[in-house]
PDB file of C-alpha atoms in Angstrom:
ATOM      1  CA  UNK J  12       0.022  -0.006   0.119  1.00 52.00           C
ATOM      2  CA  UNK J  13       1.274   3.425  -0.878  1.00 65.00           C
ATOM      3  CA  UNK J  14       2.466   5.766   1.932  1.00 75.00           C
ATOM      4  CA  UNK J  15       0.248   8.549   3.048  1.00 77.00           C
ATOM      5  CA  UNK J  16       1.590  12.088   2.220  1.00 78.00           C
ATOM      6  CA  UNK J  17       0.467  13.536   5.446  1.00 83.00           C
ATOM      7  CA  UNK J  18       0.876  12.057   8.820  1.00 87.00           C
ATOM      8  CA  UNK J  19      -2.412  10.129   9.638  1.00 87.00           C
ATOM      9  CA  UNK J  20      -2.377  10.414  13.202  1.00 86.00           C
ATOM     10  CA  UNK J  21      -2.025  14.252  13.132  1.00 91.00           C
ATOM     11  CA  UNK J  22      -4.975  14.227  10.403  1.00 92.00           C
ATOM     12  CA  UNK J  23      -6.955  12.123  12.787  1.00 90.00           C
ATOM     13  CA  UNK J  24      -6.474  15.047  15.466  1.00 90.00           C
ATOM     14  CA  UNK J  25      -7.734  17.562  13.183  1.00 94.00           C
ATOM     15  CA  UNK J  26     -10.690  15.317  12.091  1.00 92.00           C
ATOM     16  CA  UNK J  27     -11.846  15.068  15.955  1.00 90.00           C
ATOM     17  CA  UNK J  28     -11.574  18.834  16.476  1.00 92.00           C
ATOM     18  CA  UNK J  29     -13.729  19.135  13.457  1.00 94.00           C
ATOM     19  CA  UNK J  30     -16.485  16.798  14.611  1.00 90.00           C
ATOM     20  CA  UNK J  31     -16.688  18.363  17.857  1.00 90.00           C
ATOM     21  CA  UNK J  32     -18.550  21.251  16.278  1.00 92.00           C
ATOM     22  CA  UNK J  33     -21.240  18.958  15.045  1.00 89.00           C
ATOM     23  CA  UNK J  34     -23.514  18.875  17.859  1.00 83.00           C
ATOM     24  CA  UNK J  35     -22.988  22.352  18.643  1.00 89.00           C
ATOM     25  CA  UNK J  36     -24.186  23.608  14.925  1.00 92.00           C
ATOM     26  CA  UNK J  37     -27.217  20.937  15.326  1.00 87.00           C
ATOM     27  CA  UNK J  38     -28.446  22.534  18.398  1.00 84.00           C
ATOM     28  CA  UNK J  39     -28.031  26.239  17.017  1.00 90.00           C
ATOM     29  CA  UNK J  40     -30.201  25.190  13.972  1.00 92.00           C
ATOM     30  CA  UNK J  41     -33.881  25.296  14.341  1.00 92.00           C
ATOM     31  CA  UNK J  42     -34.721  23.083  11.423  1.00 94.00           C
ATOM     32  CA  UNK J  43     -36.113  19.464  11.874  1.00 92.00           C
ATOM     33  CA  UNK J  44     -33.284  16.728  12.295  1.00 87.00           C
ATOM     34  CA  UNK J  45     -33.893  15.244   8.857  1.00 93.00           C
ATOM     35  CA  UNK J  46     -33.555  18.475   7.111  1.00 95.00           C
ATOM     36  CA  UNK J  47     -30.424  19.397   8.952  1.00 94.00           C
ATOM     37  CA  UNK J  48     -28.774  16.010   7.998  1.00 93.00           C
ATOM     38  CA  UNK J  49     -29.926  16.331   4.292  1.00 96.00           C
ATOM     39  CA  UNK J  50     -28.631  19.728   3.793  1.00 96.00           C
ATOM     40  CA  UNK J  51     -25.374  18.777   5.451  1.00 95.00           C
ATOM     41  CA  UNK J  52     -24.718  16.004   2.953  1.00 95.00           C
ATOM     42  CA  UNK J  53     -25.988  17.985  -0.209  1.00 96.00           C
ATOM     43  CA  UNK J  54     -23.672  21.033   0.709  1.00 97.00           C
ATOM     44  CA  UNK J  55     -20.906  18.441   1.129  1.00 95.00           C
ATOM     45  CA  UNK J  56     -21.486  17.102  -2.220  1.00 95.00           C
ATOM     46  CA  UNK J  57     -21.639  20.410  -3.741  1.00 95.00           C
ATOM     47  CA  UNK J  58     -18.211  21.658  -2.022  1.00 95.00           C
ATOM     48  CA  UNK J  59     -16.581  18.605  -3.299  1.00 93.00           C
ATOM     49  CA  UNK J  60     -17.643  18.695  -6.854  1.00 92.00           C
ATOM     50  CA  UNK J  61     -15.169  21.608  -7.844  1.00 91.00           C
ATOM     51  CA  UNK J  62     -12.329  19.243  -6.888  1.00 87.00           C
ATOM     52  CA  UNK J  63     -13.055  17.242  -9.929  1.00 87.00           C
ATOM     53  CA  UNK J  64     -11.713  20.210 -11.961  1.00 84.00           C
ATOM     54  CA  UNK J  65      -8.318  19.635 -10.451  1.00 83.00           C
ATOM     55  CA  UNK J  66      -8.324  15.744  -9.156  1.00 79.00           C
ATOM     56  CA  UNK J  67      -7.350  14.241 -12.607  1.00 80.00           C
ATOM     57  CA  UNK J  68      -8.977  10.900 -13.318  1.00 87.00           C
ATOM     58  CA  UNK J  69     -11.790  10.850 -10.766  1.00 90.00           C
ATOM     59  CA  UNK J  70     -14.571  10.717 -13.185  1.00 90.00           C
ATOM     60  CA  UNK J  71     -13.174   7.858 -15.250  1.00 91.00           C
ATOM     61  CA  UNK J  72     -12.667   6.086 -11.820  1.00 93.00           C
ATOM     62  CA  UNK J  73     -15.902   6.524 -10.785  1.00 92.00           C
ATOM     63  CA  UNK J  74     -17.150   5.302 -14.317  1.00 90.00           C
ATOM     64  CA  UNK J  75     -14.897   2.183 -13.727  1.00 92.00           C
ATOM     65  CA  UNK J  76     -16.341   1.272 -10.513  1.00 93.00           C
ATOM     66  CA  UNK J  77     -16.996  -2.618 -10.170  1.00 93.00           C
ATOM     67  CA  UNK J  78     -20.497  -3.620  -9.341  1.00 93.00           C
ATOM     68  CA  UNK J  79     -19.364  -4.774  -5.801  1.00 94.00           C
ATOM     69  CA  UNK J  80     -17.706  -1.572  -4.994  1.00 94.00           C
ATOM     70  CA  UNK J  81     -20.572   0.476  -6.303  1.00 95.00           C
ATOM     71  CA  UNK J  82     -23.121  -1.844  -4.090  1.00 95.00           C
ATOM     72  CA  UNK J  83     -20.615  -1.143  -1.040  1.00 95.00           C
ATOM     73  CA  UNK J  84     -20.386   2.341  -1.586  1.00 94.00           C
ATOM     74  CA  UNK J  85     -24.169   2.875  -1.813  1.00 94.00           C
ATOM     75  CA  UNK J  86     -24.790   0.719   1.395  1.00 95.00           C
ATOM     76  CA  UNK J  87     -22.220   2.727   3.165  1.00 94.00           C
ATOM     77  CA  UNK J  88     -23.945   6.053   1.957  1.00 95.00           C
ATOM     78  CA  UNK J  89     -27.147   4.455   3.401  1.00 95.00           C
ATOM     79  CA  UNK J  90     -25.698   3.684   6.795  1.00 95.00           C
ATOM     80  CA  UNK J  91     -24.180   7.262   7.038  1.00 93.00           C
ATOM     81  CA  UNK J  92     -27.734   8.776   6.250  1.00 94.00           C
ATOM     82  CA  UNK J  93     -29.145   6.454   9.034  1.00 94.00           C
ATOM     83  CA  UNK J  94     -26.361   7.667  11.471  1.00 90.00           C
ATOM     84  CA  UNK J  95     -27.253  11.239  10.959  1.00 89.00           C
ATOM     85  CA  UNK J  96     -31.044  10.819  11.093  1.00 91.00           C
ATOM     86  CA  UNK J  97     -30.668   8.761  14.378  1.00 90.00           C
ATOM     87  CA  UNK J  98     -28.082  11.082  16.190  1.00 85.00           C
ATOM     88  CA  UNK J  99     -29.541  14.484  14.986  1.00 83.00           C
ATOM     89  CA  UNK J 100     -33.201  13.307  16.216  1.00 85.00           C
ATOM     90  CA  UNK J 101     -31.722  12.070  19.386  1.00 84.00           C
ATOM     91  CA  UNK J 102     -30.668  15.543  20.136  1.00 77.00           C
ATOM     92  CA  UNK J 103     -34.305  16.631  20.201  1.00 79.00           C
ATOM     93  CA  UNK J 104     -34.924  14.338  23.216  1.00 79.00           C
ATOM     94  CA  UNK J 105     -31.780  14.073  25.332  1.00 73.00           C
ATOM     95  CA  UNK J 106     -28.981  16.492  26.249  1.00 71.00           C
ATOM     96  CA  UNK J 107     -25.899  17.186  23.995  1.00 69.00           C
ATOM     97  CA  UNK J 108     -23.705  15.455  26.409  1.00 67.00           C
ATOM     98  CA  UNK J 109     -25.754  12.288  26.756  1.00 69.00           C
ATOM     99  CA  UNK J 110     -26.145  12.050  22.953  1.00 72.00           C
ATOM    100  CA  UNK J 111     -22.524  12.966  22.213  1.00 70.00           C
ATOM    101  CA  UNK J 112     -21.287  10.249  24.836  1.00 70.00           C
ATOM    102  CA  UNK J 113     -23.605   7.422  23.497  1.00 72.00           C
ATOM    103  CA  UNK J 114     -22.897   8.047  19.705  1.00 72.00           C
ATOM    104  CA  UNK J 115     -19.193   8.231  20.255  1.00 67.00           C
ATOM    105  CA  UNK J 116     -19.595   4.555  21.838  1.00 68.00           C
ATOM    106  CA  UNK J 117     -18.436   3.320  18.247  1.00 66.00           C
ATOM    107  CA  UNK J 118     -15.457   1.310  19.369  1.00 65.00           C
ATOM    108  CA  UNK J 119     -17.637  -1.168  21.200  1.00 63.00           C
ATOM    109  CA  UNK J 120     -19.161  -2.077  17.872  1.00 63.00           C
ATOM    110  CA  UNK J 121     -15.682  -1.393  15.840  1.00 62.00           C
ATOM    111  CA  UNK J 122     -13.743  -3.785  18.101  1.00 64.00           C
ATOM    112  CA  UNK J 123     -16.073  -6.699  17.212  1.00 61.00           C
ATOM    113  CA  UNK J 124     -16.398  -5.764  13.555  1.00 60.00           C
ATOM    114  CA  UNK J 125     -12.718  -5.366  13.191  1.00 60.00           C
ATOM    115  CA  UNK J 126     -12.067  -8.796  14.719  1.00 61.00           C
ATOM    116  CA  UNK J 127     -14.499 -10.798  12.625  1.00 58.00           C
ATOM    117  CA  UNK J 128     -14.312  -8.731   9.412  1.00 57.00           C
ATOM    118  CA  UNK J 129     -10.541  -7.952   9.366  1.00 55.00           C
ATOM    119  CA  UNK J 130      -8.798 -10.332  12.052  1.00 62.00           C
ATOM    120  CA  UNK J 131      -7.634  -7.192  13.858  1.00 63.00           C
ATOM    121  CA  UNK J 132      -6.099  -8.061  17.219  1.00 65.00           C
ATOM    122  CA  UNK J 133      -5.421  -5.494  20.134  1.00 64.00           C
ATOM    123  CA  UNK J 134      -2.580  -5.369  22.580  1.00 68.00           C
ATOM    124  CA  UNK J 135      -3.914  -5.898  26.217  1.00 75.00           C
ATOM    125  CA  UNK J 136      -2.734  -2.353  26.998  1.00 73.00           C
ATOM    126  CA  UNK J 137      -4.717  -0.879  24.112  1.00 72.00           C
ATOM    127  CA  UNK J 138      -7.643  -2.673  25.433  1.00 74.00           C
ATOM    128  CA  UNK J 139      -7.166  -1.202  28.827  1.00 79.00           C
ATOM    129  CA  UNK J 140      -6.891   2.381  27.115  1.00 76.00           C
ATOM    130  CA  UNK J 141     -10.038   1.645  25.148  1.00 74.00           C
ATOM    131  CA  UNK J 142     -12.079   0.805  28.372  1.00 78.00           C
ATOM    132  CA  UNK J 143     -10.603   3.820  30.153  1.00 80.00           C
ATOM    133  CA  UNK J 144     -11.873   6.045  27.303  1.00 74.00           C
ATOM    134  CA  UNK J 145     -15.158   4.562  27.304  1.00 73.00           C
ATOM    135  CA  UNK J 146     -15.326   4.901  30.927  1.00 79.00           C
ATOM    136  CA  UNK J 147     -14.389   8.566  30.750  1.00 76.00           C
ATOM    137  CA  UNK J 148     -17.322   9.293  28.173  1.00 69.00           C
ATOM    138  CA  UNK J 149     -19.555   7.866  30.928  1.00 73.00           C
ATOM    139  CA  UNK J 150     -18.206   9.906  33.586  1.00 76.00           C
ATOM    140  CA  UNK J 151     -18.815  13.144  31.340  1.00 66.00           C
ATOM    141  CA  UNK J 152     -22.369  12.119  30.404  1.00 64.00           C
ATOM    142  CA  UNK J 153     -23.330  10.415  33.876  1.00 67.00           C
ATOM    143  CA  UNK J 154     -24.871  13.480  35.214  1.00 60.00           C
ATOM    144  CA  UNK J 155     -27.072  14.159  32.017  1.00 58.00           C
ATOM    145  CA  UNK J 156     -28.250  10.497  31.698  1.00 58.00           C
ATOM    146  CA  UNK J 157     -32.073  10.428  32.483  1.00 53.00           C
ATOM    147  CA  UNK J 158     -33.926   7.172  32.675  1.00 52.00           C
ATOM    148  CA  UNK J 159     -37.252   6.924  31.257  1.00 54.00           C
ATOM    149  CA  UNK J 160     -39.403   9.067  28.972  1.00 58.00           C
ATOM    150  CA  UNK J 161     -38.221  11.102  26.039  1.00 66.00           C
ATOM    151  CA  UNK J 162     -34.501  11.183  27.466  1.00 69.00           C
ATOM    152  CA  UNK J 163     -34.465   7.330  27.296  1.00 70.00           C
ATOM    153  CA  UNK J 164     -35.863   7.239  23.881  1.00 80.00           C
ATOM    154  CA  UNK J 165     -33.150   9.776  22.892  1.00 78.00           C
ATOM    155  CA  UNK J 166     -30.451   7.699  24.367  1.00 76.00           C
ATOM    156  CA  UNK J 167     -31.622   4.738  22.296  1.00 81.00           C
ATOM    157  CA  UNK J 168     -31.548   6.743  19.065  1.00 86.00           C
ATOM    158  CA  UNK J 169     -28.007   7.923  19.837  1.00 83.00           C
ATOM    159  CA  UNK J 170     -26.622   4.324  20.566  1.00 80.00           C
ATOM    160  CA  UNK J 171     -28.234   3.282  17.325  1.00 88.00           C
ATOM    161  CA  UNK J 172     -26.457   5.999  15.669  1.00 87.00           C
ATOM    162  CA  UNK J 173     -23.280   4.639  16.991  1.00 83.00           C
ATOM    163  CA  UNK J 174     -23.949   1.347  15.622  1.00 85.00           C
ATOM    164  CA  UNK J 175     -24.746   2.472  12.047  1.00 90.00           C
ATOM    165  CA  UNK J 176     -21.720   4.829  11.753  1.00 85.00           C
ATOM    166  CA  UNK J 177     -19.456   2.021  12.712  1.00 84.00           C
ATOM    167  CA  UNK J 178     -20.774  -0.156   9.985  1.00 88.00           C
ATOM    168  CA  UNK J 179     -20.138   2.904   7.615  1.00 89.00           C
ATOM    169  CA  UNK J 180     -16.545   2.984   8.900  1.00 85.00           C
ATOM    170  CA  UNK J 181     -15.944  -0.773   8.463  1.00 85.00           C
ATOM    171  CA  UNK J 182     -17.449  -0.526   4.888  1.00 91.00           C
ATOM    172  CA  UNK J 183     -15.078   2.285   4.213  1.00 87.00           C
ATOM    173  CA  UNK J 184     -12.083   0.657   5.527  1.00 81.00           C
ATOM    174  CA  UNK J 185     -12.598  -1.993   2.808  1.00 87.00           C
ATOM    175  CA  UNK J 186     -13.840   0.240  -0.127  1.00 91.00           C
ATOM    176  CA  UNK J 187     -11.038   2.911   0.373  1.00 87.00           C
ATOM    177  CA  UNK J 188      -8.420   0.326  -0.568  1.00 85.00           C
ATOM    178  CA  UNK J 189      -9.957   0.432  -3.972  1.00 88.00           C
ATOM    179  CA  UNK J 190     -11.112   3.915  -4.510  1.00 90.00           C
ATOM    180  CA  UNK J 191      -9.388   7.361  -3.849  1.00 90.00           C
ATOM    181  CA  UNK J 192     -10.686   9.662  -1.334  1.00 89.00           C
ATOM    182  CA  UNK J 193     -12.626  12.121  -3.760  1.00 91.00           C
ATOM    183  CA  UNK J 194     -14.448   9.128  -5.587  1.00 92.00           C
ATOM    184  CA  UNK J 195     -15.449   7.610  -2.416  1.00 93.00           C
ATOM    185  CA  UNK J 196     -16.615  10.530  -0.672  1.00 93.00           C
ATOM    186  CA  UNK J 197     -18.463  11.805  -3.640  1.00 94.00           C
ATOM    187  CA  UNK J 198     -20.232   8.590  -4.343  1.00 94.00           C
ATOM    188  CA  UNK J 199     -21.120   7.851  -0.563  1.00 95.00           C
ATOM    189  CA  UNK J 200     -22.080  11.339   0.135  1.00 95.00           C
ATOM    190  CA  UNK J 201     -24.396  11.605  -2.957  1.00 96.00           C
ATOM    191  CA  UNK J 202     -25.928   8.248  -2.011  1.00 95.00           C
ATOM    192  CA  UNK J 203     -26.567   9.456   1.417  1.00 96.00           C
ATOM    193  CA  UNK J 204     -27.982  12.723   0.287  1.00 96.00           C
ATOM    194  CA  UNK J 205     -30.405  10.728  -2.017  1.00 96.00           C
ATOM    195  CA  UNK J 206     -31.641   8.545   0.848  1.00 95.00           C
ATOM    196  CA  UNK J 207     -32.099  11.547   3.157  1.00 96.00           C
ATOM    197  CA  UNK J 208     -34.175  13.498   0.338  1.00 96.00           C
ATOM    198  CA  UNK J 209     -36.238  10.369   0.080  1.00 95.00           C
ATOM    199  CA  UNK J 210     -36.796  10.097   3.908  1.00 95.00           C
ATOM    200  CA  UNK J 211     -37.813  13.996   3.879  1.00 95.00           C
ATOM    201  CA  UNK J 212     -40.353  13.647   0.888  1.00 95.00           C
ATOM    202  CA  UNK J 213     -41.722  10.395   2.266  1.00 95.00           C
ATOM    203  CA  UNK J 214     -42.632  11.927   5.669  1.00 93.00           C
ATOM    204  CA  UNK J 215     -43.511  15.409   4.379  1.00 94.00           C
ATOM    205  CA  UNK J 216     -40.514  17.648   5.762  1.00 95.00           C
ATOM    206  CA  UNK J 217     -40.503  20.886   3.660  1.00 95.00           C
ATOM    207  CA  UNK J 218     -37.180  21.461   1.975  1.00 95.00           C
ATOM    208  CA  UNK J 219     -37.500  25.361   1.980  1.00 94.00           C
ATOM    209  CA  UNK J 220     -38.743  28.050   4.237  1.00 94.00           C
ATOM    210  CA  UNK J 221     -36.057  27.835   7.201  1.00 96.00           C
ATOM    211  CA  UNK J 222     -34.275  31.230   8.559  1.00 96.00           C
ATOM    212  CA  UNK J 223     -31.220  32.471   7.026  1.00 95.00           C
ATOM    213  CA  UNK J 224     -29.218  31.427  10.262  1.00 96.00           C
ATOM    214  CA  UNK J 225     -30.237  27.954   9.406  1.00 96.00           C
ATOM    215  CA  UNK J 226     -28.638  27.880   6.021  1.00 97.00           C
ATOM    216  CA  UNK J 227     -25.459  29.084   7.563  1.00 96.00           C
ATOM    217  CA  UNK J 228     -25.389  26.221   9.923  1.00 96.00           C
ATOM    218  CA  UNK J 229     -26.001  23.716   7.252  1.00 96.00           C
ATOM    219  CA  UNK J 230     -23.162  25.023   5.368  1.00 97.00           C
ATOM    220  CA  UNK J 231     -20.790  25.117   8.492  1.00 96.00           C
ATOM    221  CA  UNK J 232     -21.849  21.224   9.224  1.00 95.00           C
ATOM    222  CA  UNK J 233     -20.915  20.371   5.677  1.00 95.00           C
ATOM    223  CA  UNK J 234     -17.489  22.309   5.810  1.00 95.00           C
ATOM    224  CA  UNK J 235     -16.186  21.740   9.194  1.00 96.00           C
ATOM    225  CA  UNK J 236     -17.594  18.392  10.793  1.00 93.00           C
ATOM    226  CA  UNK J 237     -18.144  16.665   7.334  1.00 93.00           C
ATOM    227  CA  UNK J 238     -15.226  17.823   5.265  1.00 93.00           C
ATOM    228  CA  UNK J 239     -12.715  18.476   7.728  1.00 93.00           C
ATOM    229  CA  UNK J 240     -14.074  15.630   9.947  1.00 91.00           C
ATOM    230  CA  UNK J 241     -15.603  12.767   8.216  1.00 86.00           C
ATOM    231  CA  UNK J 242     -13.831  13.091   5.010  1.00 89.00           C
ATOM    232  CA  UNK J 243     -10.401  13.131   6.819  1.00 91.00           C
ATOM    233  CA  UNK J 244     -11.438  10.037   8.613  1.00 89.00           C
ATOM    234  CA  UNK J 245     -12.234   8.398   5.245  1.00 84.00           C
ATOM    235  CA  UNK J 246      -8.731   9.442   4.110  1.00 90.00           C
ATOM    236  CA  UNK J 247      -6.817   8.077   7.278  1.00 89.00           C
ATOM    237  CA  UNK J 248      -9.046   4.885   7.192  1.00 82.00           C
ATOM    238  CA  UNK J 249      -7.010   3.763   4.194  1.00 82.00           C
ATOM    239  CA  UNK J 250      -4.064   3.395   6.524  1.00 83.00           C
ATOM    240  CA  UNK J 251      -5.453   3.230  10.018  1.00 81.00           C
ATOM    241  CA  UNK J 252      -8.028   0.489  11.162  1.00 77.00           C
ATOM    242  CA  UNK J 253     -11.638   1.598  12.124  1.00 71.00           C
ATOM    243  CA  UNK J 254     -10.990   0.433  15.682  1.00 71.00           C
ATOM    244  CA  UNK J 255      -8.487   3.172  16.036  1.00 78.00           C
ATOM    245  CA  UNK J 256     -10.413   5.848  13.996  1.00 80.00           C
ATOM    246  CA  UNK J 257     -13.449   4.986  16.524  1.00 73.00           C
ATOM    247  CA  UNK J 258     -11.317   5.204  19.434  1.00 75.00           C
ATOM    248  CA  UNK J 259     -10.009   8.686  18.538  1.00 80.00           C
ATOM    249  CA  UNK J 260     -13.651   9.745  18.145  1.00 76.00           C
ATOM    250  CA  UNK J 261     -14.012   9.267  21.734  1.00 74.00           C
ATOM    251  CA  UNK J 262     -12.133  12.628  22.018  1.00 78.00           C
ATOM    252  CA  UNK J 263     -15.425  14.213  20.471  1.00 79.00           C
ATOM    253  CA  UNK J 264     -17.230  14.560  23.805  1.00 74.00           C
ATOM    254  CA  UNK J 265     -14.084  16.546  25.161  1.00 77.00           C
ATOM    255  CA  UNK J 266     -13.976  18.976  22.289  1.00 84.00           C
ATOM    256  CA  UNK J 267     -17.940  19.255  22.412  1.00 79.00           C
ATOM    257  CA  UNK J 268     -17.779  20.325  26.115  1.00 76.00           C
ATOM    258  CA  UNK J 269     -15.114  22.969  25.494  1.00 83.00           C
ATOM    259  CA  UNK J 270     -17.088  24.378  22.475  1.00 85.00           C
ATOM    260  CA  UNK J 271     -20.313  24.300  24.509  1.00 79.00           C
ATOM    261  CA  UNK J 272     -18.625  26.142  27.123  1.00 80.00           C
ATOM    262  CA  UNK J 273     -17.223  28.846  24.527  1.00 84.00           C
ATOM    263  CA  UNK J 274     -20.240  28.992  22.362  1.00 84.00           C
ATOM    264  CA  UNK J 275     -23.364  27.970  24.166  1.00 76.00           C
ATOM    265  CA  UNK J 276     -22.206  29.319  27.686  1.00 77.00           C
ATOM    266  CA  UNK J 277     -22.817  25.817  29.234  1.00 71.00           C
ATOM    267  CA  UNK J 278     -20.808  25.277  32.575  1.00 70.00           C
ATOM    268  CA  UNK J 279     -17.948  22.833  32.186  1.00 68.00           C
ATOM    269  CA  UNK J 280     -18.705  20.458  35.337  1.00 70.00           C
ATOM    270  CA  UNK J 281     -16.173  18.787  37.595  1.00 77.00           C
ATOM    271  CA  UNK J 282     -17.378  15.130  35.952  1.00 73.00           C
ATOM    272  CA  UNK J 283     -16.629  16.695  32.538  1.00 68.00           C
ATOM    273  CA  UNK J 284     -12.996  17.626  33.806  1.00 76.00           C
ATOM    274  CA  UNK J 285     -12.403  14.262  35.205  1.00 81.00           C
ATOM    275  CA  UNK J 286     -14.022  12.385  32.270  1.00 77.00           C
ATOM    276  CA  UNK J 287     -12.065  14.358  29.706  1.00 74.00           C
ATOM    277  CA  UNK J 288      -8.954  13.653  31.367  1.00 81.00           C
ATOM    278  CA  UNK J 289      -9.760   9.907  31.664  1.00 82.00           C
ATOM    279  CA  UNK J 290     -10.778   9.881  27.716  1.00 76.00           C
ATOM    280  CA  UNK J 291      -7.479  11.595  26.869  1.00 77.00           C
ATOM    281  CA  UNK J 292      -5.402   9.049  28.708  1.00 84.00           C
ATOM    282  CA  UNK J 293      -7.378   6.175  27.469  1.00 79.00           C
ATOM    283  CA  UNK J 294      -6.820   7.276  23.860  1.00 75.00           C
ATOM    284  CA  UNK J 295      -3.206   7.842  24.419  1.00 78.00           C
ATOM    285  CA  UNK J 296      -2.685   4.269  25.620  1.00 79.00           C
ATOM    286  CA  UNK J 297      -4.706   2.798  22.859  1.00 75.00           C
ATOM    287  CA  UNK J 298      -2.799   4.869  20.119  1.00 70.00           C
ATOM    288  CA  UNK J 299       0.454   4.095  21.727  1.00 74.00           C
ATOM    289  CA  UNK J 300       0.109   0.210  22.313  1.00 70.00           C
ATOM    290  CA  UNK J 301      -1.891  -0.502  19.260  1.00 62.00           C
ATOM    291  CA  UNK J 302       0.544   1.239  17.212  1.00 52.00           C
ATOM    292  CA  UNK J 303       3.459  -0.636  18.717  1.00 42.00           C
ATOM    293  CA  UNK J 304       1.609  -4.135  18.153  1.00 41.00           C
ATOM    294  CA  UNK J 305       1.282  -3.111  14.481  1.00 45.00           C
ATOM    295  CA  UNK J 306       4.835  -2.335  14.339  1.00 44.00           C
ATOM    296  CA  UNK J 307       5.892  -5.709  15.864  1.00 47.00           C
ATOM    297  CA  UNK J 308       3.495  -7.555  13.259  1.00 46.00           C
ATOM    298  CA  UNK J 309       5.221  -5.433  10.572  1.00 44.00           C
ATOM    299  CA  UNK J 310       8.699  -6.563  11.625  1.00 46.00           C
ATOM    300  CA  UNK J 311       7.676 -10.076  11.850  1.00 45.00           C
ATOM    301  CA  UNK J 312       6.534 -10.209   8.376  1.00 45.00           C
ATOM    302  CA  UNK J 313       9.664  -8.487   7.258  1.00 42.00           C
ATOM    303  CA  UNK J 314      12.088 -10.733   9.041  1.00 45.00           C
ATOM    304  CA  UNK J 315      11.316 -14.011   7.069  1.00 46.00           C
ATOM    305  CA  UNK J 316      11.907 -12.412   3.615  1.00 46.00           C
ATOM    306  CA  UNK J 317      15.107 -10.712   4.794  1.00 42.00           C
ATOM    307  CA  UNK J 318      16.423 -13.926   6.100  1.00 43.00           C
ATOM    308  CA  UNK J 319      15.737 -15.775   2.963  1.00 44.00           C
ATOM    309  CA  UNK J 320      17.367 -12.964   0.754  1.00 39.00           C
ATOM    310  CA  UNK J 321      20.303 -13.247   2.943  1.00 37.00           C
TER     311      UNK J 321
END
């Protein structure tokens, strides 16, 4: 596999910072959740289209996509649409903290999917880091978790959103080995937009008539959390496993809590400080030890060939 032109783990950091804005922008918009999701993806497609003028061969690449890759890419778009619908809708029923914490529990699903689909193994220390980070997420959201009524329904929606986005990443991990970033994101975001438009029309959501501020939030959702968040993750997933990408996304509640303090004037509580520290420690341990075990495996794969050539 070709080497990345930019450090993948640094790109991962940029992506996590970018997606931390997502819940903030959704909360600031007044449009229904399906409309916010629809225009987030539609604007993302419109922002990607001009790159076809400078990205040579992308149109030819898309035209030559095999039937299997087409089906997987369309399926990936459908799962992405489901993720946004479930998560954005959950924000109507539960708090930002609870929803963000639950939707970022993707590693629980990614570890299982990576093990069975790609045979990924984790260093015991990396597992400890993963458990710490997940535990830190619960510390942040513990004070906001409400049992029963609409809040419980919102929490269930957020958890389902975590499951659907993990499938999206797992499909991407496979398909990105066959497609360039521009081709993959254009096809997937377009498929996701079509799914969301169909949902809007089916359930009678109006596509127009929203305040001017909402259109600004739609655009910012496309630009920052999608292009500088999801698209960066779709780039790094060519070199970094889904489990690692999902682990890094656990940093989103930390970023969202900071942004909520700065933008929404929400108070940063002691549990959020403690949980944020635990998450960052857990992510560090996971990245450190998961990278080391990958390097060990690479050395084991190189050694036999080196000995044979000698």
